[in-house]
mmCIF file with all atom_site columns, C-alpha atoms in Angstrom:
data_model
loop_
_atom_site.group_PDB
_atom_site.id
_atom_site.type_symbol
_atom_site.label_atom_id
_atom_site.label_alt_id
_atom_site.label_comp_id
_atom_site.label_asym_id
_atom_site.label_entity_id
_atom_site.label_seq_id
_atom_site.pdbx_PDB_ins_code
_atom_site.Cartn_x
_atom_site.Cartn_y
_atom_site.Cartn_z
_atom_site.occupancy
_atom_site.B_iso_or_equiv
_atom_site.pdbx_formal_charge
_atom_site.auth_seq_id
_atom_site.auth_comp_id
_atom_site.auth_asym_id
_atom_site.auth_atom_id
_atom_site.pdbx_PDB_model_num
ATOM 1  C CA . UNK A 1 1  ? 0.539   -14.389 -9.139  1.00 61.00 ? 406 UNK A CA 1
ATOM 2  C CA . UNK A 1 2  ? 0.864   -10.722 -8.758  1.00 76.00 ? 407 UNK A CA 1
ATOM 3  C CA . UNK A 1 3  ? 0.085   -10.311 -12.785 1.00 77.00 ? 408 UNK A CA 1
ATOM 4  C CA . UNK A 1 4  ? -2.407  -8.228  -14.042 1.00 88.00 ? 409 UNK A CA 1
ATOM 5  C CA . UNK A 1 5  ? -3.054  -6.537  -11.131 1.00 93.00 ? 410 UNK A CA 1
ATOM 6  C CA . UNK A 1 6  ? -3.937  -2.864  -11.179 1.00 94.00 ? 411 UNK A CA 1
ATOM 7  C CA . UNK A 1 7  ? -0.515  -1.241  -10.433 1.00 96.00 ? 412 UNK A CA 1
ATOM 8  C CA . UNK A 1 8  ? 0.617   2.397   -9.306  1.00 96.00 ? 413 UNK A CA 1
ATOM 9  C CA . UNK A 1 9  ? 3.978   4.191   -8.944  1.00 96.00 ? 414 UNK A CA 1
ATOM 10 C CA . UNK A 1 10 ? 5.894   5.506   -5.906  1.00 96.00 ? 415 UNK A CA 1
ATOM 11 C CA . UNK A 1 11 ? 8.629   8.040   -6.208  1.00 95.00 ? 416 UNK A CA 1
ATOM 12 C CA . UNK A 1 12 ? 11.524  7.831   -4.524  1.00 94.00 ? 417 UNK A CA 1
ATOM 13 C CA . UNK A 1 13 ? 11.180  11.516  -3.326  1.00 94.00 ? 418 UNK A CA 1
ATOM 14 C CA . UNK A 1 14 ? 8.001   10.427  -1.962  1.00 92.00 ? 419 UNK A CA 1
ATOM 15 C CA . UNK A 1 15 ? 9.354   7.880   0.264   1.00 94.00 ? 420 UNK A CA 1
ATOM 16 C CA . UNK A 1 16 ? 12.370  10.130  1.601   1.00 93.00 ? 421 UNK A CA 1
ATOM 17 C CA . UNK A 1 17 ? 10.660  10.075  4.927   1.00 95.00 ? 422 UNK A CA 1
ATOM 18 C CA . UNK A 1 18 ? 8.406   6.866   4.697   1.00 96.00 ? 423 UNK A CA 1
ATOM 19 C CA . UNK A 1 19 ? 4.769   6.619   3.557   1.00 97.00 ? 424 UNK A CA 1
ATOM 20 C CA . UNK A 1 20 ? 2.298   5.696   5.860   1.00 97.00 ? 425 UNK A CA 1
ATOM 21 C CA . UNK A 1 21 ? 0.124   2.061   5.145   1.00 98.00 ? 426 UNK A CA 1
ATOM 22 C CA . UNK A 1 22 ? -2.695  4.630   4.934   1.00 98.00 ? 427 UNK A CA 1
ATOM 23 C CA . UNK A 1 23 ? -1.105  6.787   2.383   1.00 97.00 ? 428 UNK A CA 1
ATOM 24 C CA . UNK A 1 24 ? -0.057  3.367   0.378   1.00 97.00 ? 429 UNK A CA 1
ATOM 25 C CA . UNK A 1 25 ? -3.827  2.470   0.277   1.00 98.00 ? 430 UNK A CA 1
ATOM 26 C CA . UNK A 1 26 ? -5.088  6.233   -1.248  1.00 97.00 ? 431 UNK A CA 1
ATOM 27 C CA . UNK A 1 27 ? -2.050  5.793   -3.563  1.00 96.00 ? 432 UNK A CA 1
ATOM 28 C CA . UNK A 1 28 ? -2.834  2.265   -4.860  1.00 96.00 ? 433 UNK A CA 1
ATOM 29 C CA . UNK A 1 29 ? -6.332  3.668   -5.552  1.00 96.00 ? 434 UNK A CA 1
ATOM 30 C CA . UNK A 1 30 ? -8.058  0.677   -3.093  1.00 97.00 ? 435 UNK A CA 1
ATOM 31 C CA . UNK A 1 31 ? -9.172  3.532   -0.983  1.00 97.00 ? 436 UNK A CA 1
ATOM 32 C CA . UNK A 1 32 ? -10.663 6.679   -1.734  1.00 97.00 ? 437 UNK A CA 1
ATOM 33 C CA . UNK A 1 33 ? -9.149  8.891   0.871   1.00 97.00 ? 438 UNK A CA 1
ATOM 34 C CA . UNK A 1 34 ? -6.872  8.851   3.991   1.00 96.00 ? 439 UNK A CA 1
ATOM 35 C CA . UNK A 1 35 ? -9.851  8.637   6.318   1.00 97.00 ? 440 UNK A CA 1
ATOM 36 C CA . UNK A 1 36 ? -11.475 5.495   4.005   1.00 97.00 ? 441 UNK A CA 1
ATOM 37 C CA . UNK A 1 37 ? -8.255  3.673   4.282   1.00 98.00 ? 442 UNK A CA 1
ATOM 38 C CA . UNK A 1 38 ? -8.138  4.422   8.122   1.00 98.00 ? 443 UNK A CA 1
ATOM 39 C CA . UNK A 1 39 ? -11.159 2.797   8.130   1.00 98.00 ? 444 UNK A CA 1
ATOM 40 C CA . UNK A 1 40 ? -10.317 -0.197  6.291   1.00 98.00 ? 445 UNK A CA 1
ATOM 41 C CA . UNK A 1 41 ? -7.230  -0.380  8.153   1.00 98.00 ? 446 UNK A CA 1
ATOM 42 C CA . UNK A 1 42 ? -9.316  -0.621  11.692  1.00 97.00 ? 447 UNK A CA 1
ATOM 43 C CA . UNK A 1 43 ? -11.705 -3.142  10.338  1.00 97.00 ? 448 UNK A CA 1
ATOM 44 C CA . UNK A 1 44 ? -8.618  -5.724  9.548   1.00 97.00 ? 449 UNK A CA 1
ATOM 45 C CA . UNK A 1 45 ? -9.669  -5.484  5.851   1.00 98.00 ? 450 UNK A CA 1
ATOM 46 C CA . UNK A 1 46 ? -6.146  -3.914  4.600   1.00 98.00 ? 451 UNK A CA 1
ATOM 47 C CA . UNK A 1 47 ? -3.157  -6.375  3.836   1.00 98.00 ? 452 UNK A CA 1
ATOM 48 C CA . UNK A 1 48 ? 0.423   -5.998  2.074   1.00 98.00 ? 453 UNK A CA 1
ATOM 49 C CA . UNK A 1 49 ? 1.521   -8.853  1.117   1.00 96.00 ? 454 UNK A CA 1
ATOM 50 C CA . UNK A 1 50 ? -1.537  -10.624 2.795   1.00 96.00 ? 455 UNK A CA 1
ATOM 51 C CA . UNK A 1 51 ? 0.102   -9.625  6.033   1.00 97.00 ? 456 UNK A CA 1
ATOM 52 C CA . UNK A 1 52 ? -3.224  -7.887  7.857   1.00 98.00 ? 457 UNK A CA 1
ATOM 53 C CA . UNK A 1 53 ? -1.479  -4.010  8.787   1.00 98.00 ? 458 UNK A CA 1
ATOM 54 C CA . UNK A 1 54 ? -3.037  -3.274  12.011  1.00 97.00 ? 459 UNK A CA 1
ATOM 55 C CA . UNK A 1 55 ? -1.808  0.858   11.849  1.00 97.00 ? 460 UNK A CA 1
ATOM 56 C CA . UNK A 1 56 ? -2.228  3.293   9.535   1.00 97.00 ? 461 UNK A CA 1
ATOM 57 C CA . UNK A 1 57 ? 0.656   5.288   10.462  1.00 97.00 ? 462 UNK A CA 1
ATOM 58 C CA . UNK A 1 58 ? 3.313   2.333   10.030  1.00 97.00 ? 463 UNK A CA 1
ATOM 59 C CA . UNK A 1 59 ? 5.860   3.710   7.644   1.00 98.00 ? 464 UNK A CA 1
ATOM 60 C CA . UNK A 1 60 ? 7.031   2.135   4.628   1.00 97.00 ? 465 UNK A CA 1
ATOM 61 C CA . UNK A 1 61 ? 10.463  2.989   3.012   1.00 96.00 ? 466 UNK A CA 1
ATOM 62 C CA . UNK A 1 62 ? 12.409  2.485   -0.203  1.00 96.00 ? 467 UNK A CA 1
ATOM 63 C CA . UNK A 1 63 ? 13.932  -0.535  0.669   1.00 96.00 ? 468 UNK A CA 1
ATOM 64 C CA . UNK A 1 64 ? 10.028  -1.877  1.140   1.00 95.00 ? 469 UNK A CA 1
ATOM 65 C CA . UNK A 1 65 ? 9.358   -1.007  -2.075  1.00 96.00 ? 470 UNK A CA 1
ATOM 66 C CA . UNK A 1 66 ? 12.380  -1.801  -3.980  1.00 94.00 ? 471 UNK A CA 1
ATOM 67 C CA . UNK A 1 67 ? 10.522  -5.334  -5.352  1.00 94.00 ? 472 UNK A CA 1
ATOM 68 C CA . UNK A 1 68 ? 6.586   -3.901  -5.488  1.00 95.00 ? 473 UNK A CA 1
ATOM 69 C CA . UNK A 1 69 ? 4.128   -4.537  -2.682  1.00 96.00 ? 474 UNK A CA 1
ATOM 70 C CA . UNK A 1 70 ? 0.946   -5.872  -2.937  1.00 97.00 ? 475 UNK A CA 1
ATOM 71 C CA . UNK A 1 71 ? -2.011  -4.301  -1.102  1.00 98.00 ? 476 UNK A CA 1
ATOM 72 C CA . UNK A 1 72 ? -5.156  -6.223  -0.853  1.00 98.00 ? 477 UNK A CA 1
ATOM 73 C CA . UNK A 1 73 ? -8.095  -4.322  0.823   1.00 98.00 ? 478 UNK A CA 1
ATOM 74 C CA . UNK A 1 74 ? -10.786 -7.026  1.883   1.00 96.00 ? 479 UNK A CA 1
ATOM 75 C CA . UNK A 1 75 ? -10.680 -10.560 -0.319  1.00 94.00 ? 480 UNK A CA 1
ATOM 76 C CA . UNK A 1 76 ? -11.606 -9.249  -3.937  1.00 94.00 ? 481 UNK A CA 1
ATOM 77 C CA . UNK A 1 77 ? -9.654  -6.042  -4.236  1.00 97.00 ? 482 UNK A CA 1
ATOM 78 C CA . UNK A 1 78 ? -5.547  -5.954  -4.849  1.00 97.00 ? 483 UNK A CA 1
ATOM 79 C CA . UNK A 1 79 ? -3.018  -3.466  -5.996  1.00 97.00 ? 484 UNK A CA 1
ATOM 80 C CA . UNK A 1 80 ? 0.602   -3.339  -6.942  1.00 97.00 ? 485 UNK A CA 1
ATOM 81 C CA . UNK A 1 81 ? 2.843   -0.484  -5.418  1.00 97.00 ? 486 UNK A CA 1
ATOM 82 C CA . UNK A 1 82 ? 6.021   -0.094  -7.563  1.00 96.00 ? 487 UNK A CA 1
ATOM 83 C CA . UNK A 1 83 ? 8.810   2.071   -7.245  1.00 96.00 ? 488 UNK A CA 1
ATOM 84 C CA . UNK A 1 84 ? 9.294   4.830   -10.489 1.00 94.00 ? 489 UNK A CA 1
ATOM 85 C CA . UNK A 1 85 ? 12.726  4.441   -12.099 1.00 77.00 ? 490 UNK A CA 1
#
């Protein structure tokens, strides 16, 4: 289901001390900056893996990663976060 969807690239040096949900959002390109996806976030618009994230500062790690996540930010807009080999 998660095919075609616009997808982006994590490092793993990136994720040495966890990336915040907010960070994931500016990364997957659904929002524009940190604030934008703070704002999403508060509204109950941003989702990974349609599970609503209630805090931008939850941290995500490698081993969320490892098989992609997808980030949906209202009911139209999705993303793929992947891990770089």
């Amino acid at each position: 289901a998660n095919e075609g969807l616009p997808t982006n690239y994590i490092s793993v040096a990136e994720l040495t001390n966890g990336i915040t949900g907010a960070h994931l959002f500016t990364k997957s390109g659904l929002s524009v900056s940190g604030k934008d996806a703070k704002r999403l976030i508060s509204e109950g618009g941003a989702k990974i893996e349609d599970i609503v994230l209630n805090d931008p500062s939850k941290l995500f790690y490698k081993e969320d990663i490892i098989n992609g996540l997808k980030l949906s930010a209202g009911k139209k807009r999705h993303a793929l976060i992947k891990l770089k080999d």
